[in-house]
Amino acid sequence: MNTFSTDTLLFSKWTKESQHELTERYYLVVSCQRDAQGKLARVVMQDINTLLEQEMDWHELEDPASWHMGWN
């Protein structure tokens, strides 16, 4: 499991672990959406090459088979 602080997630760098999508692989967290209690609910990830954005549940980033921190 990837461990990180949800307070420092904004503008963090992530690499998507996928054998099929080599062009859309490196992402930046560009927005963090919080619920009424202030807890993180969703993040918006932006591909650094295409600038396409995708909204997702932040818990998906905890899966090391799908994501890892940094651009490696």
PDB file of N, CA and C in Angstrom:
ATOM      1  N   MET A   1       0.840  -1.178   0.000  1.00  0.00           N
ATOM      2  CA  MET A   1       0.000   0.000   0.000  1.00  0.00           C
ATOM      3  C   MET A   1       0.882   1.237   0.000  1.00  0.00           C
ATOM      4  N   ASN A   2       0.570   2.169  -0.909  1.00  0.00           N
ATOM      5  CA  ASN A   2       1.240   3.471  -0.911  1.00  0.00           C
ATOM      6  C   ASN A   2       0.750   4.267   0.283  1.00  0.00           C
ATOM      7  N   THR A   3       1.664   4.844   1.036  1.00  0.00           N
ATOM      8  CA  THR A   3       1.278   5.667   2.180  1.00  0.00           C
ATOM      9  C   THR A   3       1.684   7.112   1.914  1.00  0.00           C
ATOM     10  N   PHE A   4       0.775   8.028   2.213  1.00  0.00           N
ATOM     11  CA  PHE A   4       1.014   9.446   2.010  1.00  0.00           C
ATOM     12  C   PHE A   4       0.017  10.224   2.848  1.00  0.00           C
ATOM     13  N   SER A   5       0.302  11.481   3.040  1.00  0.00           N
ATOM     14  CA  SER A   5      -0.594  12.361   3.782  1.00  0.00           C
ATOM     15  C   SER A   5      -1.581  12.999   2.813  1.00  0.00           C
ATOM     16  N   THR A   6      -2.862  12.932   3.133  1.00  0.00           N
ATOM     17  CA  THR A   6      -3.867  13.562   2.266  1.00  0.00           C
ATOM     18  C   THR A   6      -3.748  15.083   2.301  1.00  0.00           C
ATOM     19  N   ASP A   7      -3.088  15.624   3.309  1.00  0.00           N
ATOM     20  CA  ASP A   7      -2.916  17.076   3.410  1.00  0.00           C
ATOM     21  C   ASP A   7      -1.885  17.606   2.415  1.00  0.00           C
ATOM     22  N   THR A   8      -0.971  16.761   1.974  1.00  0.00           N
ATOM     23  CA  THR A   8       0.086  17.191   1.057  1.00  0.00           C
ATOM     24  C   THR A   8      -0.075  16.589  -0.335  1.00  0.00           C
ATOM     25  N   LEU A   9      -1.249  16.109  -0.650  1.00  0.00           N
ATOM     26  CA  LEU A   9      -1.492  15.436  -1.920  1.00  0.00           C
ATOM     27  C   LEU A   9      -1.538  16.394  -3.112  1.00  0.00           C
ATOM     28  N   LEU A  10      -2.020  17.615  -2.899  1.00  0.00           N
ATOM     29  CA  LEU A  10      -2.139  18.583  -3.985  1.00  0.00           C
ATOM     30  C   LEU A  10      -0.773  18.869  -4.607  1.00  0.00           C
ATOM     31  N   PHE A  11      -0.705  18.804  -5.918  1.00  0.00           N
ATOM     32  CA  PHE A  11       0.492  19.016  -6.743  1.00  0.00           C
ATOM     33  C   PHE A  11       1.551  17.927  -6.581  1.00  0.00           C
ATOM     34  N   SER A  12       1.167  16.780  -6.029  1.00  0.00           N
ATOM     35  CA  SER A  12       2.116  15.668  -5.965  1.00  0.00           C
ATOM     36  C   SER A  12       2.162  14.958  -7.314  1.00  0.00           C
ATOM     37  N   LYS A  13       3.266  14.282  -7.584  1.00  0.00           N
ATOM     38  CA  LYS A  13       3.505  13.616  -8.867  1.00  0.00           C
ATOM     39  C   LYS A  13       3.265  12.115  -8.713  1.00  0.00           C
ATOM     40  N   TRP A  14       2.644  11.506  -9.743  1.00  0.00           N
ATOM     41  CA  TRP A  14       2.310  10.090  -9.712  1.00  0.00           C
ATOM     42  C   TRP A  14       2.577   9.447 -11.067  1.00  0.00           C
ATOM     43  N   THR A  15       2.962   8.177 -11.036  1.00  0.00           N
ATOM     44  CA  THR A  15       3.142   7.388 -12.247  1.00  0.00           C
ATOM     45  C   THR A  15       2.122   6.263 -12.247  1.00  0.00           C
ATOM     46  N   LYS A  16       1.406   6.144 -13.350  1.00  0.00           N
ATOM     47  CA  LYS A  16       0.405   5.089 -13.499  1.00  0.00           C
ATOM     48  C   LYS A  16       1.102   3.822 -13.982  1.00  0.00           C
ATOM     49  N   GLU A  17       0.886   2.726 -13.280  1.00  0.00           N
ATOM     50  CA  GLU A  17       1.488   1.447 -13.636  1.00  0.00           C
ATOM     51  C   GLU A  17       0.600   0.745 -14.647  1.00  0.00           C
ATOM     52  N   SER A  18       0.903   0.921 -15.926  1.00  0.00           N
ATOM     53  CA  SER A  18       0.113   0.291 -16.978  1.00  0.00           C
ATOM     54  C   SER A  18       1.024  -0.087 -18.128  1.00  0.00           C
ATOM     55  N   GLN A  19       0.885  -1.307 -18.584  1.00  0.00           N
ATOM     56  CA  GLN A  19       1.683  -1.765 -19.720  1.00  0.00           C
ATOM     57  C   GLN A  19       1.102  -1.279 -21.041  1.00  0.00           C
ATOM     58  N   HIS A  20      -0.183  -0.917 -21.053  1.00  0.00           N
ATOM     59  CA  HIS A  20      -0.865  -0.589 -22.299  1.00  0.00           C
ATOM     60  C   HIS A  20      -0.862   0.897 -22.621  1.00  0.00           C
ATOM     61  N   GLU A  21      -0.838   1.756 -21.637  1.00  0.00           N
ATOM     62  CA  GLU A  21      -0.931   3.199 -21.858  1.00  0.00           C
ATOM     63  C   GLU A  21       0.418   3.859 -21.573  1.00  0.00           C
ATOM     64  N   LEU A  22       1.294   3.866 -22.551  1.00  0.00           N
ATOM     65  CA  LEU A  22       2.611   4.460 -22.335  1.00  0.00           C
ATOM     66  C   LEU A  22       2.598   5.974 -22.500  1.00  0.00           C
ATOM     67  N   THR A  23       1.624   6.515 -23.254  1.00  0.00           N
ATOM     68  CA  THR A  23       1.592   7.962 -23.449  1.00  0.00           C
ATOM     69  C   THR A  23       0.973   8.662 -22.253  1.00  0.00           C
ATOM     70  N   GLU A  24      -0.069   8.102 -21.672  1.00  0.00           N
ATOM     71  CA  GLU A  24      -0.708   8.711 -20.511  1.00  0.00           C
ATOM     72  C   GLU A  24      -0.251   7.963 -19.265  1.00  0.00           C
ATOM     73  N   ARG A  25       0.919   8.329 -18.782  1.00  0.00           N
ATOM     74  CA  ARG A  25       1.514   7.591 -17.683  1.00  0.00           C
ATOM     75  C   ARG A  25       1.871   8.471 -16.491  1.00  0.00           C
ATOM     76  N   TYR A  26       2.243   9.715 -16.742  1.00  0.00           N
ATOM     77  CA  TYR A  26       2.708  10.600 -15.678  1.00  0.00           C
ATOM     78  C   TYR A  26       1.652  11.645 -15.358  1.00  0.00           C
ATOM     79  N   TYR A  27       1.307  11.750 -14.072  1.00  0.00           N
ATOM     80  CA  TYR A  27       0.197  12.594 -13.650  1.00  0.00           C
ATOM     81  C   TYR A  27       0.601  13.515 -12.505  1.00  0.00           C
ATOM     82  N   LEU A  28      -0.160  14.602 -12.405  1.00  0.00           N
ATOM     83  CA  LEU A  28      -0.009  15.576 -11.341  1.00  0.00           C
ATOM     84  C   LEU A  28      -1.384  15.776 -10.712  1.00  0.00           C
ATOM     85  N   VAL A  29      -1.446  15.802  -9.389  1.00  0.00           N
ATOM     86  CA  VAL A  29      -2.707  16.073  -8.703  1.00  0.00           C
ATOM     87  C   VAL A  29      -2.944  17.576  -8.785  1.00  0.00           C
ATOM     88  N   VAL A  30      -3.993  17.985  -9.506  1.00  0.00           N
ATOM     89  CA  VAL A  30      -4.253  19.409  -9.719  1.00  0.00           C
ATOM     90  C   VAL A  30      -5.407  19.942  -8.879  1.00  0.00           C
ATOM     91  N   SER A  31      -6.182  19.037  -8.256  1.00  0.00           N
ATOM     92  CA  SER A  31      -7.293  19.486  -7.424  1.00  0.00           C
ATOM     93  C   SER A  31      -7.636  18.401  -6.416  1.00  0.00           C
ATOM     94  N   CYS A  32      -7.956  18.835  -5.204  1.00  0.00           N
ATOM     95  CA  CYS A  32      -8.413  17.922  -4.152  1.00  0.00           C
ATOM     96  C   CYS A  32      -9.802  18.380  -3.732  1.00  0.00           C
ATOM     97  N   GLN A  33     -10.766  17.491  -3.820  1.00  0.00           N
ATOM     98  CA  GLN A  33     -12.140  17.824  -3.477  1.00  0.00           C
ATOM     99  C   GLN A  33     -12.476  17.218  -2.123  1.00  0.00           C
ATOM    100  N   ARG A  34     -12.969  18.050  -1.238  1.00  0.00           N
ATOM    101  CA  ARG A  34     -13.275  17.619   0.122  1.00  0.00           C
ATOM    102  C   ARG A  34     -14.783  17.614   0.360  1.00  0.00           C
ATOM    103  N   ASP A  35     -15.222  16.779   1.302  1.00  0.00           N
ATOM    104  CA  ASP A  35     -16.645  16.715   1.635  1.00  0.00           C
ATOM    105  C   ASP A  35     -16.978  17.811   2.652  1.00  0.00           C
ATOM    106  N   ALA A  36     -18.218  17.811   3.137  1.00  0.00           N
ATOM    107  CA  ALA A  36     -18.674  18.851   4.064  1.00  0.00           C
ATOM    108  C   ALA A  36     -17.907  18.846   5.383  1.00  0.00           C
ATOM    109  N   GLN A  37     -17.386  17.692   5.786  1.00  0.00           N
ATOM    110  CA  GLN A  37     -16.610  17.592   7.022  1.00  0.00           C
ATOM    111  C   GLN A  37     -15.130  17.936   6.819  1.00  0.00           C
ATOM    112  N   GLY A  38     -14.727  18.217   5.584  1.00  0.00           N
ATOM    113  CA  GLY A  38     -13.343  18.572   5.305  1.00  0.00           C
ATOM    114  C   GLY A  38     -12.450  17.397   4.989  1.00  0.00           C
ATOM    115  N   LYS A  39     -13.017  16.206   4.882  1.00  0.00           N
ATOM    116  CA  LYS A  39     -12.218  15.017   4.556  1.00  0.00           C
ATOM    117  C   LYS A  39     -12.079  14.899   3.043  1.00  0.00           C
ATOM    118  N   LEU A  40     -10.911  14.458   2.618  1.00  0.00           N
ATOM    119  CA  LEU A  40     -10.648  14.301   1.193  1.00  0.00           C
ATOM    120  C   LEU A  40     -11.577  13.255   0.597  1.00  0.00           C
ATOM    121  N   ALA A  41     -12.223  13.592  -0.504  1.00  0.00           N
ATOM    122  CA  ALA A  41     -13.167  12.680  -1.152  1.00  0.00           C
ATOM    123  C   ALA A  41     -12.641  12.226  -2.514  1.00  0.00           C
ATOM    124  N   ARG A  42     -12.212  13.171  -3.337  1.00  0.00           N
ATOM    125  CA  ARG A  42     -11.771  12.854  -4.691  1.00  0.00           C
ATOM    126  C   ARG A  42     -10.594  13.748  -5.068  1.00  0.00           C
ATOM    127  N   VAL A  43      -9.844  13.304  -6.064  1.00  0.00           N
ATOM    128  CA  VAL A  43      -8.754  14.109  -6.606  1.00  0.00           C
ATOM    129  C   VAL A  43      -8.930  14.211  -8.115  1.00  0.00           C
ATOM    130  N   VAL A  44      -8.368  15.260  -8.677  1.00  0.00           N
ATOM    131  CA  VAL A  44      -8.328  15.412 -10.125  1.00  0.00           C
ATOM    132  C   VAL A  44      -6.871  15.269 -10.538  1.00  0.00           C
ATOM    133  N   MET A  45      -6.628  14.282 -11.412  1.00  0.00           N
ATOM    134  CA  MET A  45      -5.279  13.995 -11.903  1.00  0.00           C
ATOM    135  C   MET A  45      -5.165  14.542 -13.323  1.00  0.00           C
ATOM    136  N   GLN A  46      -4.035  15.194 -13.627  1.00  0.00           N
ATOM    137  CA  GLN A  46      -3.811  15.720 -14.971  1.00  0.00           C
ATOM    138  C   GLN A  46      -2.592  15.039 -15.580  1.00  0.00           C
ATOM    139  N   ASP A  47      -2.772  14.473 -16.771  1.00  0.00           N
ATOM    140  CA  ASP A  47      -1.663  13.876 -17.499  1.00  0.00           C
ATOM    141  C   ASP A  47      -0.719  15.001 -17.925  1.00  0.00           C
ATOM    142  N   ILE A  48       0.570  14.852 -17.693  1.00  0.00           N
ATOM    143  CA  ILE A  48       1.498  15.956 -17.965  1.00  0.00           C
ATOM    144  C   ILE A  48       1.809  16.108 -19.448  1.00  0.00           C
ATOM    145  N   ASN A  49       1.559  15.074 -20.255  1.00  0.00           N
ATOM    146  CA  ASN A  49       1.829  15.176 -21.691  1.00  0.00           C
ATOM    147  C   ASN A  49       0.634  15.690 -22.480  1.00  0.00           C
ATOM    148  N   THR A  50      -0.546  15.177 -22.198  1.00  0.00           N
ATOM    149  CA  THR A  50      -1.733  15.531 -22.973  1.00  0.00           C
ATOM    150  C   THR A  50      -2.587  16.604 -22.289  1.00  0.00           C
ATOM    151  N   LEU A  51      -2.338  16.850 -21.005  1.00  0.00           N
ATOM    152  CA  LEU A  51      -3.095  17.786 -20.176  1.00  0.00           C
ATOM    153  C   LEU A  51      -4.549  17.352 -19.956  1.00  0.00           C
ATOM    154  N   LEU A  52      -4.871  16.102 -20.298  1.00  0.00           N
ATOM    155  CA  LEU A  52      -6.199  15.565 -20.017  1.00  0.00           C
ATOM    156  C   LEU A  52      -6.339  15.334 -18.522  1.00  0.00           C
ATOM    157  N   GLU A  53      -7.538  15.597 -18.009  1.00  0.00           N
ATOM    158  CA  GLU A  53      -7.786  15.431 -16.580  1.00  0.00           C
ATOM    159  C   GLU A  53      -8.757  14.291 -16.339  1.00  0.00           C
ATOM    160  N   GLN A  54      -8.576  13.624 -15.213  1.00  0.00           N
ATOM    161  CA  GLN A  54      -9.515  12.588 -14.798  1.00  0.00           C
ATOM    162  C   GLN A  54      -9.762  12.717 -13.308  1.00  0.00           C
ATOM    163  N   GLU A  55     -11.020  12.601 -12.935  1.00  0.00           N
ATOM    164  CA  GLU A  55     -11.410  12.662 -11.534  1.00  0.00           C
ATOM    165  C   GLU A  55     -11.490  11.238 -11.007  1.00  0.00           C
ATOM    166  N   MET A  56     -10.996  11.028  -9.790  1.00  0.00           N
ATOM    167  CA  MET A  56     -11.006   9.687  -9.225  1.00  0.00           C
ATOM    168  C   MET A  56     -11.032   9.728  -7.704  1.00  0.00           C
ATOM    169  N   ASP A  57     -11.415   8.617  -7.115  1.00  0.00           N
ATOM    170  CA  ASP A  57     -11.385   8.459  -5.667  1.00  0.00           C
ATOM    171  C   ASP A  57      -9.916   8.423  -5.242  1.00  0.00           C
ATOM    172  N   TRP A  58      -9.548   9.170  -4.231  1.00  0.00           N
ATOM    173  CA  TRP A  58      -8.139   9.246  -3.824  1.00  0.00           C
ATOM    174  C   TRP A  58      -7.618   7.915  -3.297  1.00  0.00           C
ATOM    175  N   HIS A  59      -8.509   7.022  -2.864  1.00  0.00           N
ATOM    176  CA  HIS A  59      -8.075   5.718  -2.352  1.00  0.00           C
ATOM    177  C   HIS A  59      -7.416   4.856  -3.441  1.00  0.00           C
ATOM    178  N   GLU A  60      -7.711   5.137  -4.695  1.00  0.00           N
ATOM    179  CA  GLU A  60      -7.087   4.398  -5.791  1.00  0.00           C
ATOM    180  C   GLU A  60      -5.579   4.588  -5.799  1.00  0.00           C
ATOM    181  N   LEU A  61      -5.096   5.725  -5.306  1.00  0.00           N
ATOM    182  CA  LEU A  61      -3.652   5.996  -5.275  1.00  0.00           C
ATOM    183  C   LEU A  61      -2.924   5.119  -4.265  1.00  0.00           C
ATOM    184  N   GLU A  62      -3.654   4.502  -3.353  1.00  0.00           N
ATOM    185  CA  GLU A  62      -3.023   3.637  -2.355  1.00  0.00           C
ATOM    186  C   GLU A  62      -2.609   2.280  -2.927  1.00  0.00           C
ATOM    187  N   ASP A  63      -3.104   1.926  -4.107  1.00  0.00           N
ATOM    188  CA  ASP A  63      -2.815   0.634  -4.724  1.00  0.00           C
ATOM    189  C   ASP A  63      -1.483   0.672  -5.467  1.00  0.00           C
ATOM    190  N   PRO A  64      -0.433  -0.001  -4.961  1.00  0.00           N
ATOM    191  CA  PRO A  64       0.874   0.045  -5.613  1.00  0.00           C
ATOM    192  C   PRO A  64       0.912  -0.700  -6.944  1.00  0.00           C
ATOM    193  N   ALA A  65      -0.060  -1.549  -7.219  1.00  0.00           N
ATOM    194  CA  ALA A  65      -0.119  -2.224  -8.510  1.00  0.00           C
ATOM    195  C   ALA A  65      -0.600  -1.277  -9.603  1.00  0.00           C
ATOM    196  N   SER A  66      -1.255  -0.186  -9.216  1.00  0.00           N
ATOM    197  CA  SER A  66      -1.789   0.769 -10.185  1.00  0.00           C
ATOM    198  C   SER A  66      -1.029   2.093 -10.216  1.00  0.00           C
ATOM    199  N   TRP A  67      -0.525   2.543  -9.060  1.00  0.00           N
ATOM    200  CA  TRP A  67       0.096   3.853  -8.949  1.00  0.00           C
ATOM    201  C   TRP A  67       1.328   3.811  -8.061  1.00  0.00           C
ATOM    202  N   HIS A  68       2.314   4.676  -8.356  1.00  0.00           N
ATOM    203  CA  HIS A  68       3.383   4.947  -7.396  1.00  0.00           C
ATOM    204  C   HIS A  68       3.763   6.425  -7.460  1.00  0.00           C
ATOM    205  N   MET A  69       4.245   6.918  -6.320  1.00  0.00           N
ATOM    206  CA  MET A  69       4.606   8.340  -6.211  1.00  0.00           C
ATOM    207  C   MET A  69       5.849   8.648  -7.031  1.00  0.00           C
ATOM    208  N   GLY A  70       5.837   9.825  -7.609  1.00  0.00           N
ATOM    209  CA  GLY A  70       6.977  10.288  -8.404  1.00  0.00           C
ATOM    210  C   GLY A  70       6.830   9.948  -9.867  1.00  0.00           C
ATOM    211  N   TRP A  71       7.736  10.492 -10.665  1.00  0.00           N
ATOM    212  CA  TRP A  71       7.735  10.234 -12.110  1.00  0.00           C
ATOM    213  C   TRP A  71       8.949   9.388 -12.446  1.00  0.00           C
ATOM    214  N   ASN A  72       8.831   8.075 -12.267  1.00  0.00           N
ATOM    215  CA  ASN A  72       9.946   7.164 -12.570  1.00  0.00           C
ATOM    216  C   ASN A  72       9.534   6.224 -13.661  1.00  0.00           C
TER     217      ASN A  72
END
